PDB file of C-alpha atoms in Angstrom:
ATOM      1  CA  UNK N   1       0.000   0.000   0.000  1.00 38.00           C
ATOM      2  CA  UNK N   2       1.142   3.557  -0.573  1.00 41.00           C
ATOM      3  CA  UNK N   3       0.100   4.940   2.825  1.00 45.00           C
ATOM      4  CA  UNK N   4      -3.075   6.653   1.619  1.00 44.00           C
ATOM      5  CA  UNK N   5      -6.404   5.880   3.203  1.00 44.00           C
ATOM      6  CA  UNK N   6      -8.454   3.267   1.447  1.00 42.00           C
ATOM      7  CA  UNK N   7     -11.983   4.309   0.511  1.00 46.00           C
ATOM      8  CA  UNK N   8     -13.268   0.996   1.804  1.00 68.00           C
ATOM      9  CA  UNK N   9     -11.365   0.763   5.071  1.00 85.00           C
ATOM     10  CA  UNK N  10     -12.910   1.174   8.508  1.00 91.00           C
ATOM     11  CA  UNK N  11     -10.851   3.912  10.130  1.00 94.00           C
ATOM     12  CA  UNK N  12     -10.248   4.382  13.844  1.00 96.00           C
ATOM     13  CA  UNK N  13      -7.616   6.167  15.868  1.00 97.00           C
ATOM     14  CA  UNK N  14      -6.630   6.013  19.513  1.00 98.00           C
ATOM     15  CA  UNK N  15      -5.576   9.197  21.295  1.00 97.00           C
ATOM     16  CA  UNK N  16      -3.441   9.808  24.368  1.00 96.00           C
ATOM     17  CA  UNK N  17      -4.517  13.293  25.328  1.00 94.00           C
ATOM     18  CA  UNK N  18      -4.348  14.870  28.772  1.00 92.00           C
ATOM     19  CA  UNK N  19      -6.581  13.277  31.373  1.00 88.00           C
ATOM     20  CA  UNK N  20      -9.903  15.079  31.332  1.00 89.00           C
ATOM     21  CA  UNK N  21      -9.762  15.705  27.569  1.00 93.00           C
ATOM     22  CA  UNK N  22     -13.166  16.047  25.930  1.00 94.00           C
ATOM     23  CA  UNK N  23     -14.489  14.626  22.655  1.00 95.00           C
ATOM     24  CA  UNK N  24     -14.067  18.141  21.219  1.00 96.00           C
ATOM     25  CA  UNK N  25     -10.371  18.032  22.190  1.00 96.00           C
ATOM     26  CA  UNK N  26     -10.004  14.745  20.310  1.00 96.00           C
ATOM     27  CA  UNK N  27     -11.753  16.088  17.204  1.00 96.00           C
ATOM     28  CA  UNK N  28      -9.472  19.159  17.248  1.00 96.00           C
ATOM     29  CA  UNK N  29      -6.414  16.893  17.523  1.00 95.00           C
ATOM     30  CA  UNK N  30      -7.703  14.793  14.600  1.00 95.00           C
ATOM     31  CA  UNK N  31      -8.008  17.964  12.493  1.00 95.00           C
ATOM     32  CA  UNK N  32      -4.439  18.975  13.349  1.00 93.00           C
ATOM     33  CA  UNK N  33      -3.229  15.510  12.323  1.00 90.00           C
ATOM     34  CA  UNK N  34      -5.101  15.704   9.025  1.00 90.00           C
ATOM     35  CA  UNK N  35      -3.364  19.034   8.381  1.00 93.00           C
ATOM     36  CA  UNK N  36       0.017  17.396   8.998  1.00 88.00           C
ATOM     37  CA  UNK N  37       0.561  19.017  12.395  1.00 88.00           C
ATOM     38  CA  UNK N  38       2.098  16.483  14.758  1.00 83.00           C
ATOM     39  CA  UNK N  39       3.509  17.002  18.234  1.00 80.00           C
ATOM     40  CA  UNK N  40       7.276  16.559  18.415  1.00 85.00           C
ATOM     41  CA  UNK N  41       7.923  14.639  21.625  1.00 90.00           C
ATOM     42  CA  UNK N  42       8.422  11.130  22.875  1.00 93.00           C
ATOM     43  CA  UNK N  43       5.424   8.833  22.346  1.00 94.00           C
ATOM     44  CA  UNK N  44       2.986   8.699  25.227  1.00 96.00           C
ATOM     45  CA  UNK N  45       3.604   5.504  27.267  1.00 97.00           C
ATOM     46  CA  UNK N  46      -0.099   4.611  26.968  1.00 97.00           C
ATOM     47  CA  UNK N  47       0.285   4.529  23.178  1.00 97.00           C
ATOM     48  CA  UNK N  48       3.452   2.469  23.382  1.00 97.00           C
ATOM     49  CA  UNK N  49       1.614  -0.106  25.513  1.00 98.00           C
ATOM     50  CA  UNK N  50      -1.354  -0.137  23.114  1.00 98.00           C
ATOM     51  CA  UNK N  51       0.872  -0.481  20.021  1.00 98.00           C
ATOM     52  CA  UNK N  52       2.864  -3.346  21.519  1.00 98.00           C
ATOM     53  CA  UNK N  53      -0.298  -5.172  22.570  1.00 98.00           C
ATOM     54  CA  UNK N  54      -2.254  -4.740  19.320  1.00 98.00           C
ATOM     55  CA  UNK N  55       0.695  -5.585  17.065  1.00 96.00           C
ATOM     56  CA  UNK N  56       1.533  -8.635  19.176  1.00 95.00           C
ATOM     57  CA  UNK N  57      -1.807 -10.058  18.026  1.00 94.00           C
ATOM     58  CA  UNK N  58      -2.043  -8.329  14.647  1.00 95.00           C
ATOM     59  CA  UNK N  59       1.438  -7.428  13.312  1.00 94.00           C
ATOM     60  CA  UNK N  60       1.791  -4.414  11.043  1.00 92.00           C
ATOM     61  CA  UNK N  61       5.254  -5.465   9.782  1.00 88.00           C
ATOM     62  CA  UNK N  62       5.928  -7.454   7.708  1.00 78.00           C
ATOM     63  CA  UNK N  63       2.716  -7.705   5.755  1.00 72.00           C
ATOM     64  CA  UNK N  64       1.336 -11.218   5.935  1.00 74.00           C
ATOM     65  CA  UNK N  65      -1.761 -12.989   4.703  1.00 79.00           C
ATOM     66  CA  UNK N  66      -4.879 -12.392   6.740  1.00 83.00           C
ATOM     67  CA  UNK N  67      -3.762  -9.035   8.120  1.00 90.00           C
ATOM     68  CA  UNK N  68      -6.682  -6.960   9.435  1.00 95.00           C
ATOM     69  CA  UNK N  69      -4.956  -3.733   8.365  1.00 94.00           C
ATOM     70  CA  UNK N  70      -5.907  -1.906   5.158  1.00 92.00           C
ATOM     71  CA  UNK N  71      -2.932   0.488   5.471  1.00 91.00           C
ATOM     72  CA  UNK N  72       0.505  -0.587   6.661  1.00 89.00           C
ATOM     73  CA  UNK N  73       2.451   0.170   8.672  1.00 93.00           C
ATOM     74  CA  UNK N  74       0.118   1.739  11.204  1.00 95.00           C
ATOM     75  CA  UNK N  75       0.363   5.550  11.364  1.00 92.00           C
ATOM     76  CA  UNK N  76       1.939   6.318  14.721  1.00 93.00           C
ATOM     77  CA  UNK N  77       2.606   9.686  16.324  1.00 93.00           C
ATOM     78  CA  UNK N  78       3.466  10.911  19.815  1.00 94.00           C
ATOM     79  CA  UNK N  79      -0.197  11.304  20.780  1.00 95.00           C
ATOM     80  CA  UNK N  80      -2.119   8.899  18.537  1.00 96.00           C
ATOM     81  CA  UNK N  81      -2.175   5.771  16.390  1.00 97.00           C
ATOM     82  CA  UNK N  82      -4.330   5.475  13.283  1.00 95.00           C
ATOM     83  CA  UNK N  83      -5.864   2.067  12.581  1.00 96.00           C
ATOM     84  CA  UNK N  84      -7.272   1.491   9.096  1.00 95.00           C
ATOM     85  CA  UNK N  85      -9.099  -1.828   9.203  1.00 95.00           C
ATOM     86  CA  UNK N  86      -9.800  -3.989   6.199  1.00 92.00           C
ATOM     87  CA  UNK N  87     -13.605  -4.245   5.948  1.00 90.00           C
ATOM     88  CA  UNK N  88     -13.341  -8.037   5.850  1.00 90.00           C
ATOM     89  CA  UNK N  89     -11.405  -8.344   9.108  1.00 92.00           C
ATOM     90  CA  UNK N  90     -12.824 -10.394  11.944  1.00 94.00           C
ATOM     91  CA  UNK N  91     -15.061  -8.655  14.502  1.00 94.00           C
ATOM     92  CA  UNK N  92     -12.608  -9.782  17.181  1.00 95.00           C
ATOM     93  CA  UNK N  93     -10.065  -7.246  15.899  1.00 96.00           C
ATOM     94  CA  UNK N  94     -12.417  -4.353  16.679  1.00 93.00           C
ATOM     95  CA  UNK N  95     -13.266  -5.861  20.058  1.00 93.00           C
ATOM     96  CA  UNK N  96      -9.546  -6.131  20.850  1.00 96.00           C
ATOM     97  CA  UNK N  97      -8.943  -2.515  19.794  1.00 96.00           C
ATOM     98  CA  UNK N  98     -11.798  -1.324  22.021  1.00 93.00           C
ATOM     99  CA  UNK N  99     -10.604  -3.415  24.969  1.00 94.00           C
ATOM    100  CA  UNK N 100      -6.965  -2.354  24.674  1.00 96.00           C
ATOM    101  CA  UNK N 101      -7.893   1.312  24.227  1.00 95.00           C
ATOM    102  CA  UNK N 102      -9.841   1.120  27.480  1.00 93.00           C
ATOM    103  CA  UNK N 103      -7.083  -0.747  29.314  1.00 94.00           C
ATOM    104  CA  UNK N 104      -4.522   1.834  28.156  1.00 96.00           C
ATOM    105  CA  UNK N 105      -6.796   4.792  29.019  1.00 94.00           C
ATOM    106  CA  UNK N 106      -6.939   6.023  25.412  1.00 96.00           C
ATOM    107  CA  UNK N 107      -9.777   7.831  23.677  1.00 96.00           C
ATOM    108  CA  UNK N 108     -11.086   6.082  20.556  1.00 96.00           C
ATOM    109  CA  UNK N 109     -12.072   8.170  17.522  1.00 97.00           C
ATOM    110  CA  UNK N 110     -14.365   6.691  14.842  1.00 95.00           C
ATOM    111  CA  UNK N 111     -13.597   8.482  11.569  1.00 94.00           C
ATOM    112  CA  UNK N 112     -16.789   7.210   9.931  1.00 93.00           C
ATOM    113  CA  UNK N 113     -19.094   9.410  12.006  1.00 94.00           C
ATOM    114  CA  UNK N 114     -16.790  11.461  14.236  1.00 94.00           C
ATOM    115  CA  UNK N 115     -17.799   9.653  17.425  1.00 95.00           C
ATOM    116  CA  UNK N 116     -15.370   9.709  20.343  1.00 96.00           C
ATOM    117  CA  UNK N 117     -15.382   6.973  22.959  1.00 92.00           C
ATOM    118  CA  UNK N 118     -13.596   7.838  26.208  1.00 87.00           C
ATOM    119  CA  UNK N 119     -11.945   5.118  28.266  1.00 81.00           C
ATOM    120  CA  UNK N 120     -14.103   3.601  30.987  1.00 75.00           C
ATOM    121  CA  UNK N 121     -13.814   5.218  34.415  1.00 70.00           C
ATOM    122  CA  UNK N 122     -10.893   3.859  36.411  1.00 58.00           C
ATOM    123  CA  UNK N 123     -11.953   1.302  38.951  1.00 55.00           C
ATOM    124  CA  UNK N 124     -10.643   1.743  42.438  1.00 49.00           C
ATOM    125  CA  UNK N 125      -9.321  -1.380  44.148  1.00 54.00           C
ATOM    126  CA  UNK N 126     -11.530  -2.921  46.768  1.00 52.00           C
TER     127      UNK N 126
END
């Protein structure tokens, strides 16, 4: 693939913004990304954990048969990862993305309709 978005992919991104960020903050960050404006800093540790976990199950390098990804390698930045899913990928891939985003306290952006899904509230021990 040449790195451009596929017209038939299902596009999501996970965002590591400041705690307390709103859906509007995520949408503004998405717009900055689309304009080529990326933060120059070390990747957020929450994103590193997410990337390692998702690519352990669904590698983005090298390309192999049955990959769920429509665009490879995954677009990674200091504050987000873009996930372009092949429309024929198994439902389990989406479930794993949702689960890992929650576990890593990332906000999930659905590019199809602009929805933002915050991580679940942290559970206190006990």
